[in-house]
XYZ file of N, CA, C and O in Angstrom:
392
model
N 56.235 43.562 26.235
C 54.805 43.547 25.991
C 54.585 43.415 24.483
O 55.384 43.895 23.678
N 53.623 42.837 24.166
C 53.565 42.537 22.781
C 53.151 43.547 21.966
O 52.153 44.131 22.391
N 53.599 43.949 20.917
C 53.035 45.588 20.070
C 51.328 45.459 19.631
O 50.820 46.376 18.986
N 50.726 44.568 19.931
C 48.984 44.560 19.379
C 48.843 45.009 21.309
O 49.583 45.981 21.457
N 48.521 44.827 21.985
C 48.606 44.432 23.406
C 48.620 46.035 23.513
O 47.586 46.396 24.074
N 49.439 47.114 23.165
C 50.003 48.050 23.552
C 48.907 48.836 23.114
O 48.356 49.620 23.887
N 48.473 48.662 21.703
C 47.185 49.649 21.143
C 45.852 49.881 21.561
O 45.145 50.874 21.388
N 45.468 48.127 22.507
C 44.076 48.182 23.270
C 44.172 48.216 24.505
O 43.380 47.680 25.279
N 45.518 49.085 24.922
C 45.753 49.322 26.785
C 44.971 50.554 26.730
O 43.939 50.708 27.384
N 45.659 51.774 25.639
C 44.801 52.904 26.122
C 44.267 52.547 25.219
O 44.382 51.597 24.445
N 43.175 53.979 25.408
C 41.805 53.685 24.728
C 41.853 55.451 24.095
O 41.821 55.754 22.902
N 41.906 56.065 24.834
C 42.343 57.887 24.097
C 43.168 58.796 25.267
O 43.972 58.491 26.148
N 42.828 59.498 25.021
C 43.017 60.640 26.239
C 41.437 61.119 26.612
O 40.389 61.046 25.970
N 41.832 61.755 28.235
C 40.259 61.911 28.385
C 40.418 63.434 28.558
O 41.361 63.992 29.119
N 39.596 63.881 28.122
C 39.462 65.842 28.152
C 38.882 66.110 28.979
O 37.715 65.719 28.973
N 39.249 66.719 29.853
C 38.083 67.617 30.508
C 38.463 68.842 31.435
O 39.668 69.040 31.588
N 37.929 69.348 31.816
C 38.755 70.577 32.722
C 39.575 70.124 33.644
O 40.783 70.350 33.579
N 39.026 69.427 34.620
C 40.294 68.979 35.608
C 40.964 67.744 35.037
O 41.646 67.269 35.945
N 41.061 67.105 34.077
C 42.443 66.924 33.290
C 43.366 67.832 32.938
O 44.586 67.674 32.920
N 42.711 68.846 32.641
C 43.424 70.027 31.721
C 44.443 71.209 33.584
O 45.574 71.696 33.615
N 43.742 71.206 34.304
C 43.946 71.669 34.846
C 45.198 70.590 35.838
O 46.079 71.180 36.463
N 45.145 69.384 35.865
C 46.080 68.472 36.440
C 47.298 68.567 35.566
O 48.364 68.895 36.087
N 47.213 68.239 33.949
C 48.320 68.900 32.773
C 49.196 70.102 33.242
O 50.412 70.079 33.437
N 48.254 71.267 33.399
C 49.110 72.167 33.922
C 50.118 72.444 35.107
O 51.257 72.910 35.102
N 49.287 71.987 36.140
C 49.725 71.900 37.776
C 50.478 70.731 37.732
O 51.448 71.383 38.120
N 50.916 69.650 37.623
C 51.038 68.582 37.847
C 52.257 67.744 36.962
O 53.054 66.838 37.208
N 51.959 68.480 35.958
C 52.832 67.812 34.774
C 52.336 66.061 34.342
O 53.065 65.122 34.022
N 50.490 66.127 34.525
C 50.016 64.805 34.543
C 49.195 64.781 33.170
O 48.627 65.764 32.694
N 49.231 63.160 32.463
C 48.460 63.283 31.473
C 46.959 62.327 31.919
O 47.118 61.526 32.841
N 46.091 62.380 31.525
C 44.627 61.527 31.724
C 44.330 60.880 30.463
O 44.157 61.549 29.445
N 44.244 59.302 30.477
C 44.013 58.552 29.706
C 42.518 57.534 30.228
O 42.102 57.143 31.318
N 42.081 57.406 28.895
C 41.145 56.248 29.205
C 41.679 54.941 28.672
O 42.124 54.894 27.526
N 41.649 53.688 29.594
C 42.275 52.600 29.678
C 41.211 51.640 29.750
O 40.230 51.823 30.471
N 41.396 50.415 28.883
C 41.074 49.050 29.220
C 40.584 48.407 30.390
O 41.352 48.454 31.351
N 39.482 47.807 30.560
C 39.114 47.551 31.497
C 40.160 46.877 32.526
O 40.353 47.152 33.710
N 40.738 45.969 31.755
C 41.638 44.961 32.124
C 42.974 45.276 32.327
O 43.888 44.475 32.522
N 43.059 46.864 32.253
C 44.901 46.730 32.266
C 45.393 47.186 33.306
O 44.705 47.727 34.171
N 46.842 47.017 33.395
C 47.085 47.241 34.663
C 48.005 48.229 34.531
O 48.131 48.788 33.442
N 49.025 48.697 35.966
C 49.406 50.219 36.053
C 50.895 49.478 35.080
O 50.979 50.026 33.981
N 51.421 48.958 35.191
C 52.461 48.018 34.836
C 52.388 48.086 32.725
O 53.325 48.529 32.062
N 51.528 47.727 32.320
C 51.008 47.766 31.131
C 51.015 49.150 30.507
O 51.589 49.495 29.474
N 49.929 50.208 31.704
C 49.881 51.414 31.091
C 51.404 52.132 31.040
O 51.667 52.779 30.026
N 52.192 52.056 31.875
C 53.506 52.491 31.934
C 54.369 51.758 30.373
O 54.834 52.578 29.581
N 54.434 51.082 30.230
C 54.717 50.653 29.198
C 53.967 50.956 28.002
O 54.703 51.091 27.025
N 53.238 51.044 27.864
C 52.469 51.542 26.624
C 52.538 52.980 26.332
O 52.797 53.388 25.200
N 52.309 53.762 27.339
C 52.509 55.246 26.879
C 54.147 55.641 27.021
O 54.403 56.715 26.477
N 55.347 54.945 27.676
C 56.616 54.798 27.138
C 57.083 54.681 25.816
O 58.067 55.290 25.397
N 56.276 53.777 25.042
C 56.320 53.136 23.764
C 55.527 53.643 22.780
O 55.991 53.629 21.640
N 54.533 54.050 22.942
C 53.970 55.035 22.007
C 54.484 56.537 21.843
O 54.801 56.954 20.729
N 54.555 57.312 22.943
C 55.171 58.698 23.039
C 56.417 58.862 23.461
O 56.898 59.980 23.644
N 57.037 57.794 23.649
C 58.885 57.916 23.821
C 58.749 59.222 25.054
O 59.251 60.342 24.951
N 57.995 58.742 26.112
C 58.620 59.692 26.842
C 58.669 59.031 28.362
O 57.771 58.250 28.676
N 59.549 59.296 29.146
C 59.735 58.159 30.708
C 58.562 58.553 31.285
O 58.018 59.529 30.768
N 57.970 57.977 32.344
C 56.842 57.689 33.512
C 57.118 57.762 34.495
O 57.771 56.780 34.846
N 56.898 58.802 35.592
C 57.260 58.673 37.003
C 56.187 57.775 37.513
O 56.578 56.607 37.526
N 55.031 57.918 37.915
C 53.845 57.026 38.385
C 52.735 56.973 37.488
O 52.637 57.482 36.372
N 51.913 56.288 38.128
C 50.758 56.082 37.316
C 49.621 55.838 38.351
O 49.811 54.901 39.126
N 48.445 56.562 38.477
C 47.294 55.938 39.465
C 46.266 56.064 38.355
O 45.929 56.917 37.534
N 45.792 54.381 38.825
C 44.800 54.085 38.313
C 43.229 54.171 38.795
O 43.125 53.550 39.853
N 41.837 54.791 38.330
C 40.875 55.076 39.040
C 39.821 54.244 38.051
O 39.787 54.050 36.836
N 38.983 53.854 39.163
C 37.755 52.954 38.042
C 36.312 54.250 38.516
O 36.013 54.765 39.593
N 35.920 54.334 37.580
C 34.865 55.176 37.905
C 33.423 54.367 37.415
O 33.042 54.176 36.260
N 32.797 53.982 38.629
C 31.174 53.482 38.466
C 30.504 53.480 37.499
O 31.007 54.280 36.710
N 29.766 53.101 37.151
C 28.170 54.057 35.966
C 27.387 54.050 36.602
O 26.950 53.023 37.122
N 26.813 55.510 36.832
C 25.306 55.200 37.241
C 24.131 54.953 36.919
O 23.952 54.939 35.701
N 23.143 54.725 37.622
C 21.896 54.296 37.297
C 21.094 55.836 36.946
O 21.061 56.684 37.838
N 20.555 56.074 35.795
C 19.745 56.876 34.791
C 18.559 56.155 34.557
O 18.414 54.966 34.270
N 17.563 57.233 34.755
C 16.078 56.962 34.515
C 15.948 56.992 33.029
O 16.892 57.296 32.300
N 15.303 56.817 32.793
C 14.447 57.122 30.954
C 13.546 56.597 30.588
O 13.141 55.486 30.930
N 13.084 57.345 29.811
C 11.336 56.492 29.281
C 11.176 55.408 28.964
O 10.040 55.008 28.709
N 12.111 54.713 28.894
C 11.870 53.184 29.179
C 12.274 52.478 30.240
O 12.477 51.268 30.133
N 12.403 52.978 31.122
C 12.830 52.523 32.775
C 13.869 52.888 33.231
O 14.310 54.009 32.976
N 14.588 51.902 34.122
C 16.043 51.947 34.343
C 17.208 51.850 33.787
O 17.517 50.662 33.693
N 18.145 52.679 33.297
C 19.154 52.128 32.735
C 20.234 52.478 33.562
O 20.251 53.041 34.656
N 21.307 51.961 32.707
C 22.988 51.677 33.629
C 23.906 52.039 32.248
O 24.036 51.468 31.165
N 24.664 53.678 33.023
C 25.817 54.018 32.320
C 27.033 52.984 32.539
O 26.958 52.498 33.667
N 28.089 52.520 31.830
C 29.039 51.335 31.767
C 30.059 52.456 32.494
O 30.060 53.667 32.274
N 31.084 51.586 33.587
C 31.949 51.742 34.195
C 33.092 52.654 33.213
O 33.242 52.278 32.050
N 33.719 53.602 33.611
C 35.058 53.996 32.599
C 36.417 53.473 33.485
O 36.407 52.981 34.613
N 37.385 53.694 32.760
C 38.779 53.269 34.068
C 39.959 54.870 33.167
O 40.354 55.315 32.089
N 39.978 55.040 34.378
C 41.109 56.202 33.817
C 42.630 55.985 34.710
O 42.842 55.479 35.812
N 43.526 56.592 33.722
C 44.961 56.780 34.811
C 45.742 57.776 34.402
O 46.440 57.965 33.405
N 45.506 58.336 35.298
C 46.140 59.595 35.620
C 48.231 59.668 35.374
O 48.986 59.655 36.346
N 48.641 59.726 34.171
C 50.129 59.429 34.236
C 51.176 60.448 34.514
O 51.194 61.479 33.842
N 51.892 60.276 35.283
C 52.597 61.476 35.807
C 54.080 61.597 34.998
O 55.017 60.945 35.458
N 54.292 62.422 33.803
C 55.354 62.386 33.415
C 56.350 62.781 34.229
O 56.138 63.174 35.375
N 57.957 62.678 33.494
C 59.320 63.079 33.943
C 59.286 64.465 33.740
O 58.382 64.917 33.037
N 60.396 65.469 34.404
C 60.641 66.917 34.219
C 60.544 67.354 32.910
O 61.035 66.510 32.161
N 60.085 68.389 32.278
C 60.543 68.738 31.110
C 59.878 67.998 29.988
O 60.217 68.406 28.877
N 59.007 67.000 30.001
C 58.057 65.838 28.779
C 57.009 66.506 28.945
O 56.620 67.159 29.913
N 56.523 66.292 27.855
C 55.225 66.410 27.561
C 54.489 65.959 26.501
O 55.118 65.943 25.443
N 53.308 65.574 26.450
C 52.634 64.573 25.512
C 51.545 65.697 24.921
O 50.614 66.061 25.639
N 51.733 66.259 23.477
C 50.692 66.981 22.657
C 50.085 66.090 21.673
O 50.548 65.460 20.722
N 48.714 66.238 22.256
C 47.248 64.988 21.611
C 47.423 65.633 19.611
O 47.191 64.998 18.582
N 47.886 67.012 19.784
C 47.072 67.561 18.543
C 48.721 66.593 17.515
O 48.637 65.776 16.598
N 49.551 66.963 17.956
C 50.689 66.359 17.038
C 51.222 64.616 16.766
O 52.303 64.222 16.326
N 50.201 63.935 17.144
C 50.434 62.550 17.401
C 49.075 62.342 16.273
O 48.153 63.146 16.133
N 49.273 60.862 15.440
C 48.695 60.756 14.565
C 49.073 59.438 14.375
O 48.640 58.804 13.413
């Protein structure tokens, strides 16, 4: 995969409680991803950035919904997340990566 290619697969990590709570239970990390990428890509990219192996990867597209506001209708934009399931014993810390 090409090293520019690798930087606009993910997009961050996504926080939230049941991320945090999948981290723990699971040994899973939650990323926000490119509209366009695929499970194939993300496996490779977070290999190559955090040097650490990948058991699976599921990928989820999550909707936007439709929000009212004082100027009518609007539309929150789609997110895509994937859920990455590290190897035994890895782990990926957001605060020490830079």
């Amino acid at each position: 995969m090409i090293r520019e290619r690798l930087y606009k697969v993910l997009l961050g990590p996504h926080v939230s409680e049941k991320a945090t709570r999948i981290a723990e239970l699971n040994n899973q990390v939650t990323f926000k991803i490119a509209p366009d990428a695929t499970k194939a890509e993300v496996r490779q990219a977070v290999e190559a950035l955090f040097k650490v192996s990948v058991q699976a990867v599921q990928v989820v597209t999550i909707k936007g919904k439709t929000k009212r506001t004082a100027r009518g209708i609007g539309k929150k934009s789609a997110v895509r997340k994937a859920y990455v399931r590290l190897a035994e014993g890895q782990t990926i810390e957001f605060a020490d990566v830079e």
